[in-house]
mmCIF file with all atom_site columns, C-alpha atoms in Angstrom:
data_model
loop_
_atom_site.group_PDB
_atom_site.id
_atom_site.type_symbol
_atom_site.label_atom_id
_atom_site.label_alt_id
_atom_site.label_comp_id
_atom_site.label_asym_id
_atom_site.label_entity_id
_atom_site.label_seq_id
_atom_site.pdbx_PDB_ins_code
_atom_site.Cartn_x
_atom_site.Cartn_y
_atom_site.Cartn_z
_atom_site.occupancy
_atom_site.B_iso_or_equiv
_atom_site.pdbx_formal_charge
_atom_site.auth_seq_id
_atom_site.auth_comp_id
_atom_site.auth_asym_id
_atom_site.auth_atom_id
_atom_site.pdbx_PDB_model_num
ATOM 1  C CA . UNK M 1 1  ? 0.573  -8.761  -46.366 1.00 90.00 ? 30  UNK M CA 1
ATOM 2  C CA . UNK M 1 2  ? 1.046  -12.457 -46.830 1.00 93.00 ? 31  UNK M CA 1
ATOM 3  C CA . UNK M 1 3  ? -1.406 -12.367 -50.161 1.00 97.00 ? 32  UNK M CA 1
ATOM 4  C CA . UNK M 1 4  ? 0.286  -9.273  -51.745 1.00 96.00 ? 33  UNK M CA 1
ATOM 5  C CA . UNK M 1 5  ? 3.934  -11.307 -51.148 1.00 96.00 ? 34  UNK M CA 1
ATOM 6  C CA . UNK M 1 6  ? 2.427  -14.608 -52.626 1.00 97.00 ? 35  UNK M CA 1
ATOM 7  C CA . UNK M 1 7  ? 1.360  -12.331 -55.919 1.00 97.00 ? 36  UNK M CA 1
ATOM 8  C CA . UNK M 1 8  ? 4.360  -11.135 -56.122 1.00 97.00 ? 37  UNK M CA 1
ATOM 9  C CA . UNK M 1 9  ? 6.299  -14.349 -55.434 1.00 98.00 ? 38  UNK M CA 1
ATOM 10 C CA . UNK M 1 10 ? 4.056  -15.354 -58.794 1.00 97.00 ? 39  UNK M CA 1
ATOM 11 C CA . UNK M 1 11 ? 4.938  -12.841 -61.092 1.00 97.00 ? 40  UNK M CA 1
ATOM 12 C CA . UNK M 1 12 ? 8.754  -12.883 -59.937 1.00 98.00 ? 41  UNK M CA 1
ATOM 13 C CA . UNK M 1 13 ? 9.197  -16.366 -61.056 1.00 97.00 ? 42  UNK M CA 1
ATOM 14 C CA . UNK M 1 14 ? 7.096  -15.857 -64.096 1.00 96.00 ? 43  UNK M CA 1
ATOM 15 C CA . UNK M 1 15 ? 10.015 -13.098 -65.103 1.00 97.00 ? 44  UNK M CA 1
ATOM 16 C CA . UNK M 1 16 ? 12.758 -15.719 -63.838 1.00 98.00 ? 45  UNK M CA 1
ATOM 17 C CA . UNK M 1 17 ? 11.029 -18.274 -66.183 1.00 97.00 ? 46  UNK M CA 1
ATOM 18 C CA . UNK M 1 18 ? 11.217 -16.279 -68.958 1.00 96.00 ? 47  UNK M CA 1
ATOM 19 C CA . UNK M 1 19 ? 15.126 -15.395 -68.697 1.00 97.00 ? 48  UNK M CA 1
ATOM 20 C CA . UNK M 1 20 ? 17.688 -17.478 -70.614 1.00 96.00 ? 49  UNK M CA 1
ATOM 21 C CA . UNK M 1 21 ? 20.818 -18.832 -68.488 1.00 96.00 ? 50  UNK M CA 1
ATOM 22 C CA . UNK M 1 22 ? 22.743 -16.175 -70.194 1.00 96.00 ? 51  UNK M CA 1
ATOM 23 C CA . UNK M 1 23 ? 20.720 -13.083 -68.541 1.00 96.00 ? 52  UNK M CA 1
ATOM 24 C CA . UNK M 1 24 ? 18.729 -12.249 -71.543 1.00 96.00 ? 53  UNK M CA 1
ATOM 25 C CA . UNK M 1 25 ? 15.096 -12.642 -71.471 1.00 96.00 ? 54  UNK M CA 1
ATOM 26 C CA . UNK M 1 26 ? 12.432 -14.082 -74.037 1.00 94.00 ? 55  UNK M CA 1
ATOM 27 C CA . UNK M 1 27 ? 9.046  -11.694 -74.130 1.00 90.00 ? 56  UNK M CA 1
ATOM 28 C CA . UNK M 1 28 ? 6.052  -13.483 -74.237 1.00 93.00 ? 57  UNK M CA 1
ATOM 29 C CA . UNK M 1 29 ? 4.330  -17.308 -73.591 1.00 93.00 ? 58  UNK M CA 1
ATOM 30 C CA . UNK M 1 30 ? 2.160  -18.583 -76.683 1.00 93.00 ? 59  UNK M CA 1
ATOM 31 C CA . UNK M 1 31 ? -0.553 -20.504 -74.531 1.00 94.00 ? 60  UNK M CA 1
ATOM 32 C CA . UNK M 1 32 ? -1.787 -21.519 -71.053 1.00 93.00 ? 61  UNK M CA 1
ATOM 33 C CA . UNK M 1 33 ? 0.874  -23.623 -70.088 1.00 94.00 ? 62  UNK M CA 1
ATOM 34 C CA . UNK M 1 34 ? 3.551  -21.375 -69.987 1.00 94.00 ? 63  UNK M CA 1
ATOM 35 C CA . UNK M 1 35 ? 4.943  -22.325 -73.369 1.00 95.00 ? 64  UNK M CA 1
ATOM 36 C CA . UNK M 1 36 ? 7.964  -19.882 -74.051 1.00 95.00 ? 65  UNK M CA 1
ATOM 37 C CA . UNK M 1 37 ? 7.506  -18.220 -77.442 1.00 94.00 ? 66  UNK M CA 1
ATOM 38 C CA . UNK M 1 38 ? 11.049 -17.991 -78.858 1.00 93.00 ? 67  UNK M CA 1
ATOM 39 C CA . UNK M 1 39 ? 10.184 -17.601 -82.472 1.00 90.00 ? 68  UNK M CA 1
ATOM 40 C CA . UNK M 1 40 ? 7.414  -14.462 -82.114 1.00 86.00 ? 69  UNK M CA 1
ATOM 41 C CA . UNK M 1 41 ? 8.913  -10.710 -84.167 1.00 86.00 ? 70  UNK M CA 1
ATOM 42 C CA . UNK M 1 42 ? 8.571  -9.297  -80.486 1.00 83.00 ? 71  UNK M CA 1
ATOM 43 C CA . UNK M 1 43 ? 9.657  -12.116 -78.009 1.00 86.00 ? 72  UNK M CA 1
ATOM 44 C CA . UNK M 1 44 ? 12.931 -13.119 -79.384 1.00 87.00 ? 73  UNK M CA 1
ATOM 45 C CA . UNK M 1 45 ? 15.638 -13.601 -76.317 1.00 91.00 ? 74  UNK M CA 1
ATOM 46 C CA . UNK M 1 46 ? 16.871 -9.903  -76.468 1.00 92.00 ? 75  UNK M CA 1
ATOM 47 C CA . UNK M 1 47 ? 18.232 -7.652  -73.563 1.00 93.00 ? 76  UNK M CA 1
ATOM 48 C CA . UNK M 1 48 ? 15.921 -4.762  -75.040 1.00 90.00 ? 77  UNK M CA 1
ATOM 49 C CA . UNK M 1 49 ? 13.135 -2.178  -72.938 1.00 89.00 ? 78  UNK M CA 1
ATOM 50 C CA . UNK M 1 50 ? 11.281 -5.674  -71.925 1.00 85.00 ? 79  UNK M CA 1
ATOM 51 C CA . UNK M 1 51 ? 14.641 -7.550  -70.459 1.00 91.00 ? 80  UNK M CA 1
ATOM 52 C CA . UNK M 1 52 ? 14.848 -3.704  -68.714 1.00 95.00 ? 81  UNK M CA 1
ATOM 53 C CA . UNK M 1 53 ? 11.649 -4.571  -67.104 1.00 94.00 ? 82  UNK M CA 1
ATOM 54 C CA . UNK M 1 54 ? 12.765 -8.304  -65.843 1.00 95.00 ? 83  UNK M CA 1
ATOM 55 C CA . UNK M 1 55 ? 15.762 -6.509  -64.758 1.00 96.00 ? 84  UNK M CA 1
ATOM 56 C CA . UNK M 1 56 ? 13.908 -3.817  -62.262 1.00 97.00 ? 85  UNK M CA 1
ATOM 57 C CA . UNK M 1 57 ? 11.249 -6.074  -61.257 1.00 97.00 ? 86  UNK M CA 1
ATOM 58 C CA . UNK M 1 58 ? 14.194 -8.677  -60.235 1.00 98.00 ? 87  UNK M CA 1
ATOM 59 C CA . UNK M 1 59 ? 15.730 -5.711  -57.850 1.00 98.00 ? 88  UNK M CA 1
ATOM 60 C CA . UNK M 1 60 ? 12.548 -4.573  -56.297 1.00 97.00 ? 89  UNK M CA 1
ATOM 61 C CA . UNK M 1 61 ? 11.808 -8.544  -55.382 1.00 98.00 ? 90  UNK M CA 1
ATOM 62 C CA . UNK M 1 62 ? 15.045 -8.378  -54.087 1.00 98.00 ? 91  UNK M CA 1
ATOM 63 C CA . UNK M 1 63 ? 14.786 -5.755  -51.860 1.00 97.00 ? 92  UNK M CA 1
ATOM 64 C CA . UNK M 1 64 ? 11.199 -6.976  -50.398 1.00 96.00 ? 93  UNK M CA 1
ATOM 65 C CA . UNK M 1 65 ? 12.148 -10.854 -50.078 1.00 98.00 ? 94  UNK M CA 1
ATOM 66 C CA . UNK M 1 66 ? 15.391 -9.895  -48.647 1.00 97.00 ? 95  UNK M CA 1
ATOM 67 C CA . UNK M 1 67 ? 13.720 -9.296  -45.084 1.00 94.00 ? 96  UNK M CA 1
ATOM 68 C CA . UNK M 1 68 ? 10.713 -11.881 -45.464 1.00 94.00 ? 97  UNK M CA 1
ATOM 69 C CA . UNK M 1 69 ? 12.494 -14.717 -47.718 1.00 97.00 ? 98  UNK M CA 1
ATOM 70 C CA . UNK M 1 70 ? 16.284 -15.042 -47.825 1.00 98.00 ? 99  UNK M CA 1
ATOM 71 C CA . UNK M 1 71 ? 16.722 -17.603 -49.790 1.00 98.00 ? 100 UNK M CA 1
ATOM 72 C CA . UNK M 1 72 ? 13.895 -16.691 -52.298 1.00 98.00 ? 101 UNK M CA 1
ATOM 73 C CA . UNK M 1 73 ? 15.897 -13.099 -52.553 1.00 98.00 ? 102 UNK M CA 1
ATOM 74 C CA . UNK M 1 74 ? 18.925 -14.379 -52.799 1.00 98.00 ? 103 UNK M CA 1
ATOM 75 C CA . UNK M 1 75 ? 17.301 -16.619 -56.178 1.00 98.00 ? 104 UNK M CA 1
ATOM 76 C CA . UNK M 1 76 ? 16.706 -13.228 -57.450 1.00 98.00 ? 105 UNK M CA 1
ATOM 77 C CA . UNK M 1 77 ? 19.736 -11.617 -56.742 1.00 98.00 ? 106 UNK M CA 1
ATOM 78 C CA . UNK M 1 78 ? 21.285 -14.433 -58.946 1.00 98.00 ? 107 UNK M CA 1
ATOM 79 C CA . UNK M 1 79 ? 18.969 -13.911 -61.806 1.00 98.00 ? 108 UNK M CA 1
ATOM 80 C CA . UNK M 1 80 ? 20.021 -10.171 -61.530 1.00 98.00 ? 109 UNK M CA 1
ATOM 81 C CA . UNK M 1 81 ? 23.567 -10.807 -61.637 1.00 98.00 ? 110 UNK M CA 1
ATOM 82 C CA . UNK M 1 82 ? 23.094 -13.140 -64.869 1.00 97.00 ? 111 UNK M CA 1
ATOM 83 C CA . UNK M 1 83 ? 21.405 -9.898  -66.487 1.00 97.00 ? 112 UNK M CA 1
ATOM 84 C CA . UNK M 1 84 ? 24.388 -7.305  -65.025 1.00 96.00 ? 113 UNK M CA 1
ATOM 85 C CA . UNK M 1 85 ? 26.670 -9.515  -66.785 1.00 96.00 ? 114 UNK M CA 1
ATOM 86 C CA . UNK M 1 86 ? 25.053 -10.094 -69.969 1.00 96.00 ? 115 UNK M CA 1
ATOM 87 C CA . UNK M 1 87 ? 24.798 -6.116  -70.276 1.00 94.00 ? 116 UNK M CA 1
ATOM 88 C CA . UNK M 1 88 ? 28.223 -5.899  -69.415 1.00 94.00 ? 117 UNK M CA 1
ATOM 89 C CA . UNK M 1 89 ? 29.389 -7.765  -72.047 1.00 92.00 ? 118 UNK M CA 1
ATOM 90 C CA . UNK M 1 90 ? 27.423 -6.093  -74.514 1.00 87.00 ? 119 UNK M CA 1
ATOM 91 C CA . UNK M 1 91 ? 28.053 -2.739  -73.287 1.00 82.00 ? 120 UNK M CA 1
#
């Protein structure tokens, strides 16, 4: 379902937006333009429960967009690996 993909699409690069270039991930946005709140008690760049979330939703896009979009899935699969990494090292 073309629609379902395209809402999907959306909310995968909303979590890519939201990661740092070092894997971990910032929480929330403070207004309508997508403003990244880095300064909020519960949105500071972290790999906690919510980076967990980036993390999964970053596989399952993979796995769908892998068949329909290559090159979209293969965007993910980079953002993944960024994570993997940063929990590797802190592991």
């Amino acid at each position: 379902d073309q629609r379902a993909l395209e809402r999907a699409r959306r909310a995968l690069n909303f979590v890519t937006y939201l990661q740092d270039s070092d894997g971990q991930f910032y929480n929330f946005v403070t207004d309508r333009s997508g403003t990244i709140n880095r300064t909020g008690p519960t949105s500071y760049k972290s790999l906690s429960w919510w980076a967990m979330r980036g993390l999964w939703a970053l596989a399952k896009g993979y796995s769908v967009f892998q068949e329909t979009d290559p090159a979209y899935a293969a965007g993910l699969q980079q953002a993944y690996v960024r994570t993997q990494q940063a929990l590797s090292q802190s592991v």
